[in-house]
Coordinates of N, CA, C and O in Angstrom, one line a residue:
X268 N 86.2 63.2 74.0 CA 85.4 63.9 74.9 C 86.2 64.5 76.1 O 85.9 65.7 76.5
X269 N 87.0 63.8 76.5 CA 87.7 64.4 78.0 C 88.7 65.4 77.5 O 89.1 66.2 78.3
X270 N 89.3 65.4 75.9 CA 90.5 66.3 75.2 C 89.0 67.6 75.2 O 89.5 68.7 75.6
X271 N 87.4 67.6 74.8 CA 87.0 68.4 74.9 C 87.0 69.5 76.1 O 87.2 70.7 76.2
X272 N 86.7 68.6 77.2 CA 85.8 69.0 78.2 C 87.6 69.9 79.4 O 87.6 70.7 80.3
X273 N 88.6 69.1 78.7 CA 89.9 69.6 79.4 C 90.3 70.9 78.3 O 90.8 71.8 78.9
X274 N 90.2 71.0 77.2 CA 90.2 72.1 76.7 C 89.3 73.8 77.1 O 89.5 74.9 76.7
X275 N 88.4 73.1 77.8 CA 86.8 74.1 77.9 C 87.4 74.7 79.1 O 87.7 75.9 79.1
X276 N 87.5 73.6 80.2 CA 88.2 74.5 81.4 C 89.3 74.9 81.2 O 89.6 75.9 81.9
X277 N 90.3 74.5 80.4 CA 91.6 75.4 80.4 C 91.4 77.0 79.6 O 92.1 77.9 80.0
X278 N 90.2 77.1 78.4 CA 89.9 78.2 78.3 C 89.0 79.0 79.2 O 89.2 80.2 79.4
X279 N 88.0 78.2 79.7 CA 87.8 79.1 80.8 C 88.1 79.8 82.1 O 87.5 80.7 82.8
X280 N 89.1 78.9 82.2 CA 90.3 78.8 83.5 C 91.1 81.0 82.7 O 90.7 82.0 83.2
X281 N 91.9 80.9 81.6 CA 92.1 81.5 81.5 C 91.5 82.8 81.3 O 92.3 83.8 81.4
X282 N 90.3 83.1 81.1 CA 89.5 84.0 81.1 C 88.8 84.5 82.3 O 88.4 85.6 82.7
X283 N 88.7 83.5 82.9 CA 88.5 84.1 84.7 C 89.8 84.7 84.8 O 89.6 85.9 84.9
X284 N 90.8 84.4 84.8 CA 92.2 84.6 85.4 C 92.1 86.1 84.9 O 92.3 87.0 85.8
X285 N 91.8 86.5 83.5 CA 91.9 88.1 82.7 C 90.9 89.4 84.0 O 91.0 90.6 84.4
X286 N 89.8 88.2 84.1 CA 88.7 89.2 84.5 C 88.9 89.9 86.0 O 88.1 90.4 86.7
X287 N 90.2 89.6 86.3 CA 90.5 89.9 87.9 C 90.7 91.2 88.0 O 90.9 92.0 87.1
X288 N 90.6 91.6 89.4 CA 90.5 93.1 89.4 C 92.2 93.7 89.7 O 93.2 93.1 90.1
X289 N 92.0 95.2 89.3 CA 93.5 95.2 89.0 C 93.3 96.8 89.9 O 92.6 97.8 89.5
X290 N 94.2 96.6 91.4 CA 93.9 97.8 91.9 C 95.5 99.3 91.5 O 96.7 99.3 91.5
X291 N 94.7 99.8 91.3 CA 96.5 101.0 90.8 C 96.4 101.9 91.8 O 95.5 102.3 92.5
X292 N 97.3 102.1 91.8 CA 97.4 103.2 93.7 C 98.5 104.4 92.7 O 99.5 104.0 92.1
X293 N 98.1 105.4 92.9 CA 98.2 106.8 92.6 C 99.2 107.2 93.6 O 98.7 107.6 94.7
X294 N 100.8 107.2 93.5 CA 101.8 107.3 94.4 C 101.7 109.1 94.1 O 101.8 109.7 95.1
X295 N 101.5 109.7 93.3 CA 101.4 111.1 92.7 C 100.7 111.8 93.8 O 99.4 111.7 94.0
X296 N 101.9 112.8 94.9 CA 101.0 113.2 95.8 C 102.0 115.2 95.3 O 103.2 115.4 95.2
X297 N 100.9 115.9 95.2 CA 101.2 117.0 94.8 C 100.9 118.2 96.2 O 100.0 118.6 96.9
X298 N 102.5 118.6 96.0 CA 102.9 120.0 97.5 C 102.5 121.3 96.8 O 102.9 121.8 95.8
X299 N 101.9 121.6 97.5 CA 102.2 123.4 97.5 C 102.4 123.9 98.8 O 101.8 123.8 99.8
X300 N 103.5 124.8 98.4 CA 104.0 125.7 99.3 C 104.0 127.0 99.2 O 104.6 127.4 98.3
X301 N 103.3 128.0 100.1 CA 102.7 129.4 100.1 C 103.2 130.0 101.3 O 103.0 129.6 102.5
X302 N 104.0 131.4 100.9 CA 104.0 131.8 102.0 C 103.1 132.8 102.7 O 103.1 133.9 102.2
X303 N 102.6 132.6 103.3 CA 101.7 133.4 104.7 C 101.3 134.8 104.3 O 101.5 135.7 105.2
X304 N 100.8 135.2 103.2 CA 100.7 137.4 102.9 C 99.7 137.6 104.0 O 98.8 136.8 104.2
X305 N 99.8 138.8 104.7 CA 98.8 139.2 105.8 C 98.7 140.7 104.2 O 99.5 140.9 103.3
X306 N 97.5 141.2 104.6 CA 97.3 141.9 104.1 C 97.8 143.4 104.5 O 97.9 143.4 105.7
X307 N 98.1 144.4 104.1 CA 98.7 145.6 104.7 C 97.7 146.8 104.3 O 97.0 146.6 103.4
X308 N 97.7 148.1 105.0 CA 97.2 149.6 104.1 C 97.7 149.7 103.7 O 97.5 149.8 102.5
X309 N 99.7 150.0 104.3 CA 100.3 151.0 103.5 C 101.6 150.0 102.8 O 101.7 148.8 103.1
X310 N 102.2 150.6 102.2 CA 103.3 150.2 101.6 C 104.1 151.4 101.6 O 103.9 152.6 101.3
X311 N 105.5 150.3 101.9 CA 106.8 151.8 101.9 C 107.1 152.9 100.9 O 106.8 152.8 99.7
X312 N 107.8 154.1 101.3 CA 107.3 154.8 100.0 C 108.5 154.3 98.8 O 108.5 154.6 97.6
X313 N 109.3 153.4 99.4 CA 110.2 152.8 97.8 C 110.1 152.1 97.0 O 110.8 151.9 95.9
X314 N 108.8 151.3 97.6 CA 108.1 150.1 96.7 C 107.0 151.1 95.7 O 106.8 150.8 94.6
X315 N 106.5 152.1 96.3 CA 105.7 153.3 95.5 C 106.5 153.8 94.3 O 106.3 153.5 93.1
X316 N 107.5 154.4 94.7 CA 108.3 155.0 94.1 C 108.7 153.9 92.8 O 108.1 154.1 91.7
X317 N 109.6 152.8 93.0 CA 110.1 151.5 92.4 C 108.7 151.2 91.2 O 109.0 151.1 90.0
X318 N 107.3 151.1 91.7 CA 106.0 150.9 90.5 C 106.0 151.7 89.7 O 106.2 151.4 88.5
X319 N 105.7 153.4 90.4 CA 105.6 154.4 89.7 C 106.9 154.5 88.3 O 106.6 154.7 87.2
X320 N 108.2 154.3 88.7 CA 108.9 154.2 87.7 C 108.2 153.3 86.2 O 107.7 153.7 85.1
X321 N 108.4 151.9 87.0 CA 108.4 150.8 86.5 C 107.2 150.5 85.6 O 107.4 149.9 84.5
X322 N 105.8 151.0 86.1 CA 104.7 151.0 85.8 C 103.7 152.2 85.7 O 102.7 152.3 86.4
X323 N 104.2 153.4 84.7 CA 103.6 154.6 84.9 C 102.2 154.4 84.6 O 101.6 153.6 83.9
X324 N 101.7 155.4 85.6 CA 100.0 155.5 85.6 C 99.7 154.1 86.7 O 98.5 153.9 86.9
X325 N 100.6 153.4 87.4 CA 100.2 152.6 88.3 C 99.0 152.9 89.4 O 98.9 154.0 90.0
X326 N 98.1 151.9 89.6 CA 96.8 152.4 90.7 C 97.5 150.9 92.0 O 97.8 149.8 91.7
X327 N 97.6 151.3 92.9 CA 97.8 149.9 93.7 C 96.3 150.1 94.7 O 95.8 150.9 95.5
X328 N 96.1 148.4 94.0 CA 94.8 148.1 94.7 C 94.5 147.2 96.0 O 93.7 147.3 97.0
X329 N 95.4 146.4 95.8 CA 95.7 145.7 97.4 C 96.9 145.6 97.7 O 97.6 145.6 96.7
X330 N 97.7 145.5 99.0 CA 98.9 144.7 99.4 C 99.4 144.0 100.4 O 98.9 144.4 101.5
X331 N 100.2 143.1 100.6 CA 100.2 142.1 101.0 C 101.6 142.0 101.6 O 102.4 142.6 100.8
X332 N 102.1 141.5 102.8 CA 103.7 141.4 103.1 C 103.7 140.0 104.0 O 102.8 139.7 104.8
X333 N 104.8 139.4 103.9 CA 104.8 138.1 104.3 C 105.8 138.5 105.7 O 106.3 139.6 105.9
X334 N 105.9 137.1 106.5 CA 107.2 137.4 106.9 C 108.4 137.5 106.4 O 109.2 137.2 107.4
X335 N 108.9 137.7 105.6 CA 110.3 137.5 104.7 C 110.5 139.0 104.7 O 111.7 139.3 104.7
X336 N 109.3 140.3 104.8 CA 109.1 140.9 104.4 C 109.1 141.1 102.9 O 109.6 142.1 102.3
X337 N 108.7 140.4 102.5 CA 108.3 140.2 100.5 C 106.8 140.7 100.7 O 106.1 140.3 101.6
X338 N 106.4 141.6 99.9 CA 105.5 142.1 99.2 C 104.5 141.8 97.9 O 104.8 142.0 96.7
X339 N 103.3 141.3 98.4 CA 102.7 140.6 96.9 C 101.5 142.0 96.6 O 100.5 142.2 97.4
X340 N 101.8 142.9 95.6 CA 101.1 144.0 94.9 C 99.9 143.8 94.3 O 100.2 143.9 93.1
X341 N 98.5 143.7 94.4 CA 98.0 144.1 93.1 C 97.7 145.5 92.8 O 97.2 146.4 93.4
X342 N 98.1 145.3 91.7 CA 98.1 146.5 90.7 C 97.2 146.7 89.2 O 97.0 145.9 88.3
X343 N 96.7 147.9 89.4 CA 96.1 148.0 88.0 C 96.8 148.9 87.2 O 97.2 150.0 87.6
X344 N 96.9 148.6 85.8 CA 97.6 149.8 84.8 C 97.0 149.7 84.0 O 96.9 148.5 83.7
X345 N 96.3 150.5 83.1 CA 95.9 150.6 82.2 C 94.1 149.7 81.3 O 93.6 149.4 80.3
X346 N 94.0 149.7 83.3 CA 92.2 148.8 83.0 C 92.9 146.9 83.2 O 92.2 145.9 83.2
X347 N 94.4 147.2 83.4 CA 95.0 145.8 83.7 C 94.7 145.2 84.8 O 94.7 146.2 85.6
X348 N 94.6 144.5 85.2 CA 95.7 144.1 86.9 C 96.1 143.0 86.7 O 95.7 142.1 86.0
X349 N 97.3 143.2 87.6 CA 98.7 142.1 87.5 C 98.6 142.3 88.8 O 97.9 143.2 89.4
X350 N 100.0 141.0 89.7 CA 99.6 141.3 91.1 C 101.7 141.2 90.6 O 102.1 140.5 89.8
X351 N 102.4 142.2 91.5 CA 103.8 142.3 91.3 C 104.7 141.8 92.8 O 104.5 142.4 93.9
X352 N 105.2 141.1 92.7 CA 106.0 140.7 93.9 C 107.6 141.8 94.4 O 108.4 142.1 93.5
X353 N 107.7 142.3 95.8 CA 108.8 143.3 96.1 C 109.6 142.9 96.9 O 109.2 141.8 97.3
X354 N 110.5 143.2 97.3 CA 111.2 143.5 98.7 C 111.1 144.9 99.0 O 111.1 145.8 98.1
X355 N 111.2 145.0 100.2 CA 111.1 146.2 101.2 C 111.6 147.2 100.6 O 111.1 148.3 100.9
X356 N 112.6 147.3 99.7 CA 113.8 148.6 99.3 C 113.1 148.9 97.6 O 113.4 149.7 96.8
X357 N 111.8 147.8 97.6 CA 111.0 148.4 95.9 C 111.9 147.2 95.1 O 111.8 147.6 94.0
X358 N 112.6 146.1 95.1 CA 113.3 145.5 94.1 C 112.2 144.4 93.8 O 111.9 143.6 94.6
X359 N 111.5 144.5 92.4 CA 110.8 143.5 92.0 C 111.3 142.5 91.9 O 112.3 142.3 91.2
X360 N 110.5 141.2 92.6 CA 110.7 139.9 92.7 C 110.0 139.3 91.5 O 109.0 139.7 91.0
X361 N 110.8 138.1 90.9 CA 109.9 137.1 90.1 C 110.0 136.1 90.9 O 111.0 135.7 91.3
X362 N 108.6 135.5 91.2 CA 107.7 134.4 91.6 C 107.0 133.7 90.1 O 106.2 132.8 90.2

């Protein structure tokens, strides 16, 4: 009887021990970094020029200049819009 009753608590000893709570902490902390676009009317005429080549039939619908002076475009071509990134002199940036 006591080999029973010492077996019962050791299995139930173990099974409390399973049922404990298990806390996980999420070290995964995700940056984003954006630079600042104020919005603009106009844009230089080389960044014009630089689309018009690049993207004939170009419509430009918003634009955008950071301090870096970098340029974020949207553009429509062809019922498209894409948004194209510049520098001041028209040299398309990839972002």
């Amino acid at each position: 009887m006591k080999k029973l009753i010492l077996s019962a608590a050791i299995v139930l000893g173990t099974l409390s021990a399973q049922a404990g709570t298990i806390l996980v902490k999420n070290p995964m902390v995700q940056t984003v970094t954006q630079d600042e676009y104020k919005e603009v009317d106009a844009v230089p005429a080389a960044i014009k020029t630089a689309l018009d080549n690049a993207y004939p039939g170009v419509k430009l619908e918003k634009a955008y200049v950071n301090d870096k002076k970098e340029y974020k475009i949207d553009i429509v071509v062809r019922d498209v819009k894409s948004t194209v990134y510049t520098d001041a002199q028209g040299n398309i940036l990839k972002k």
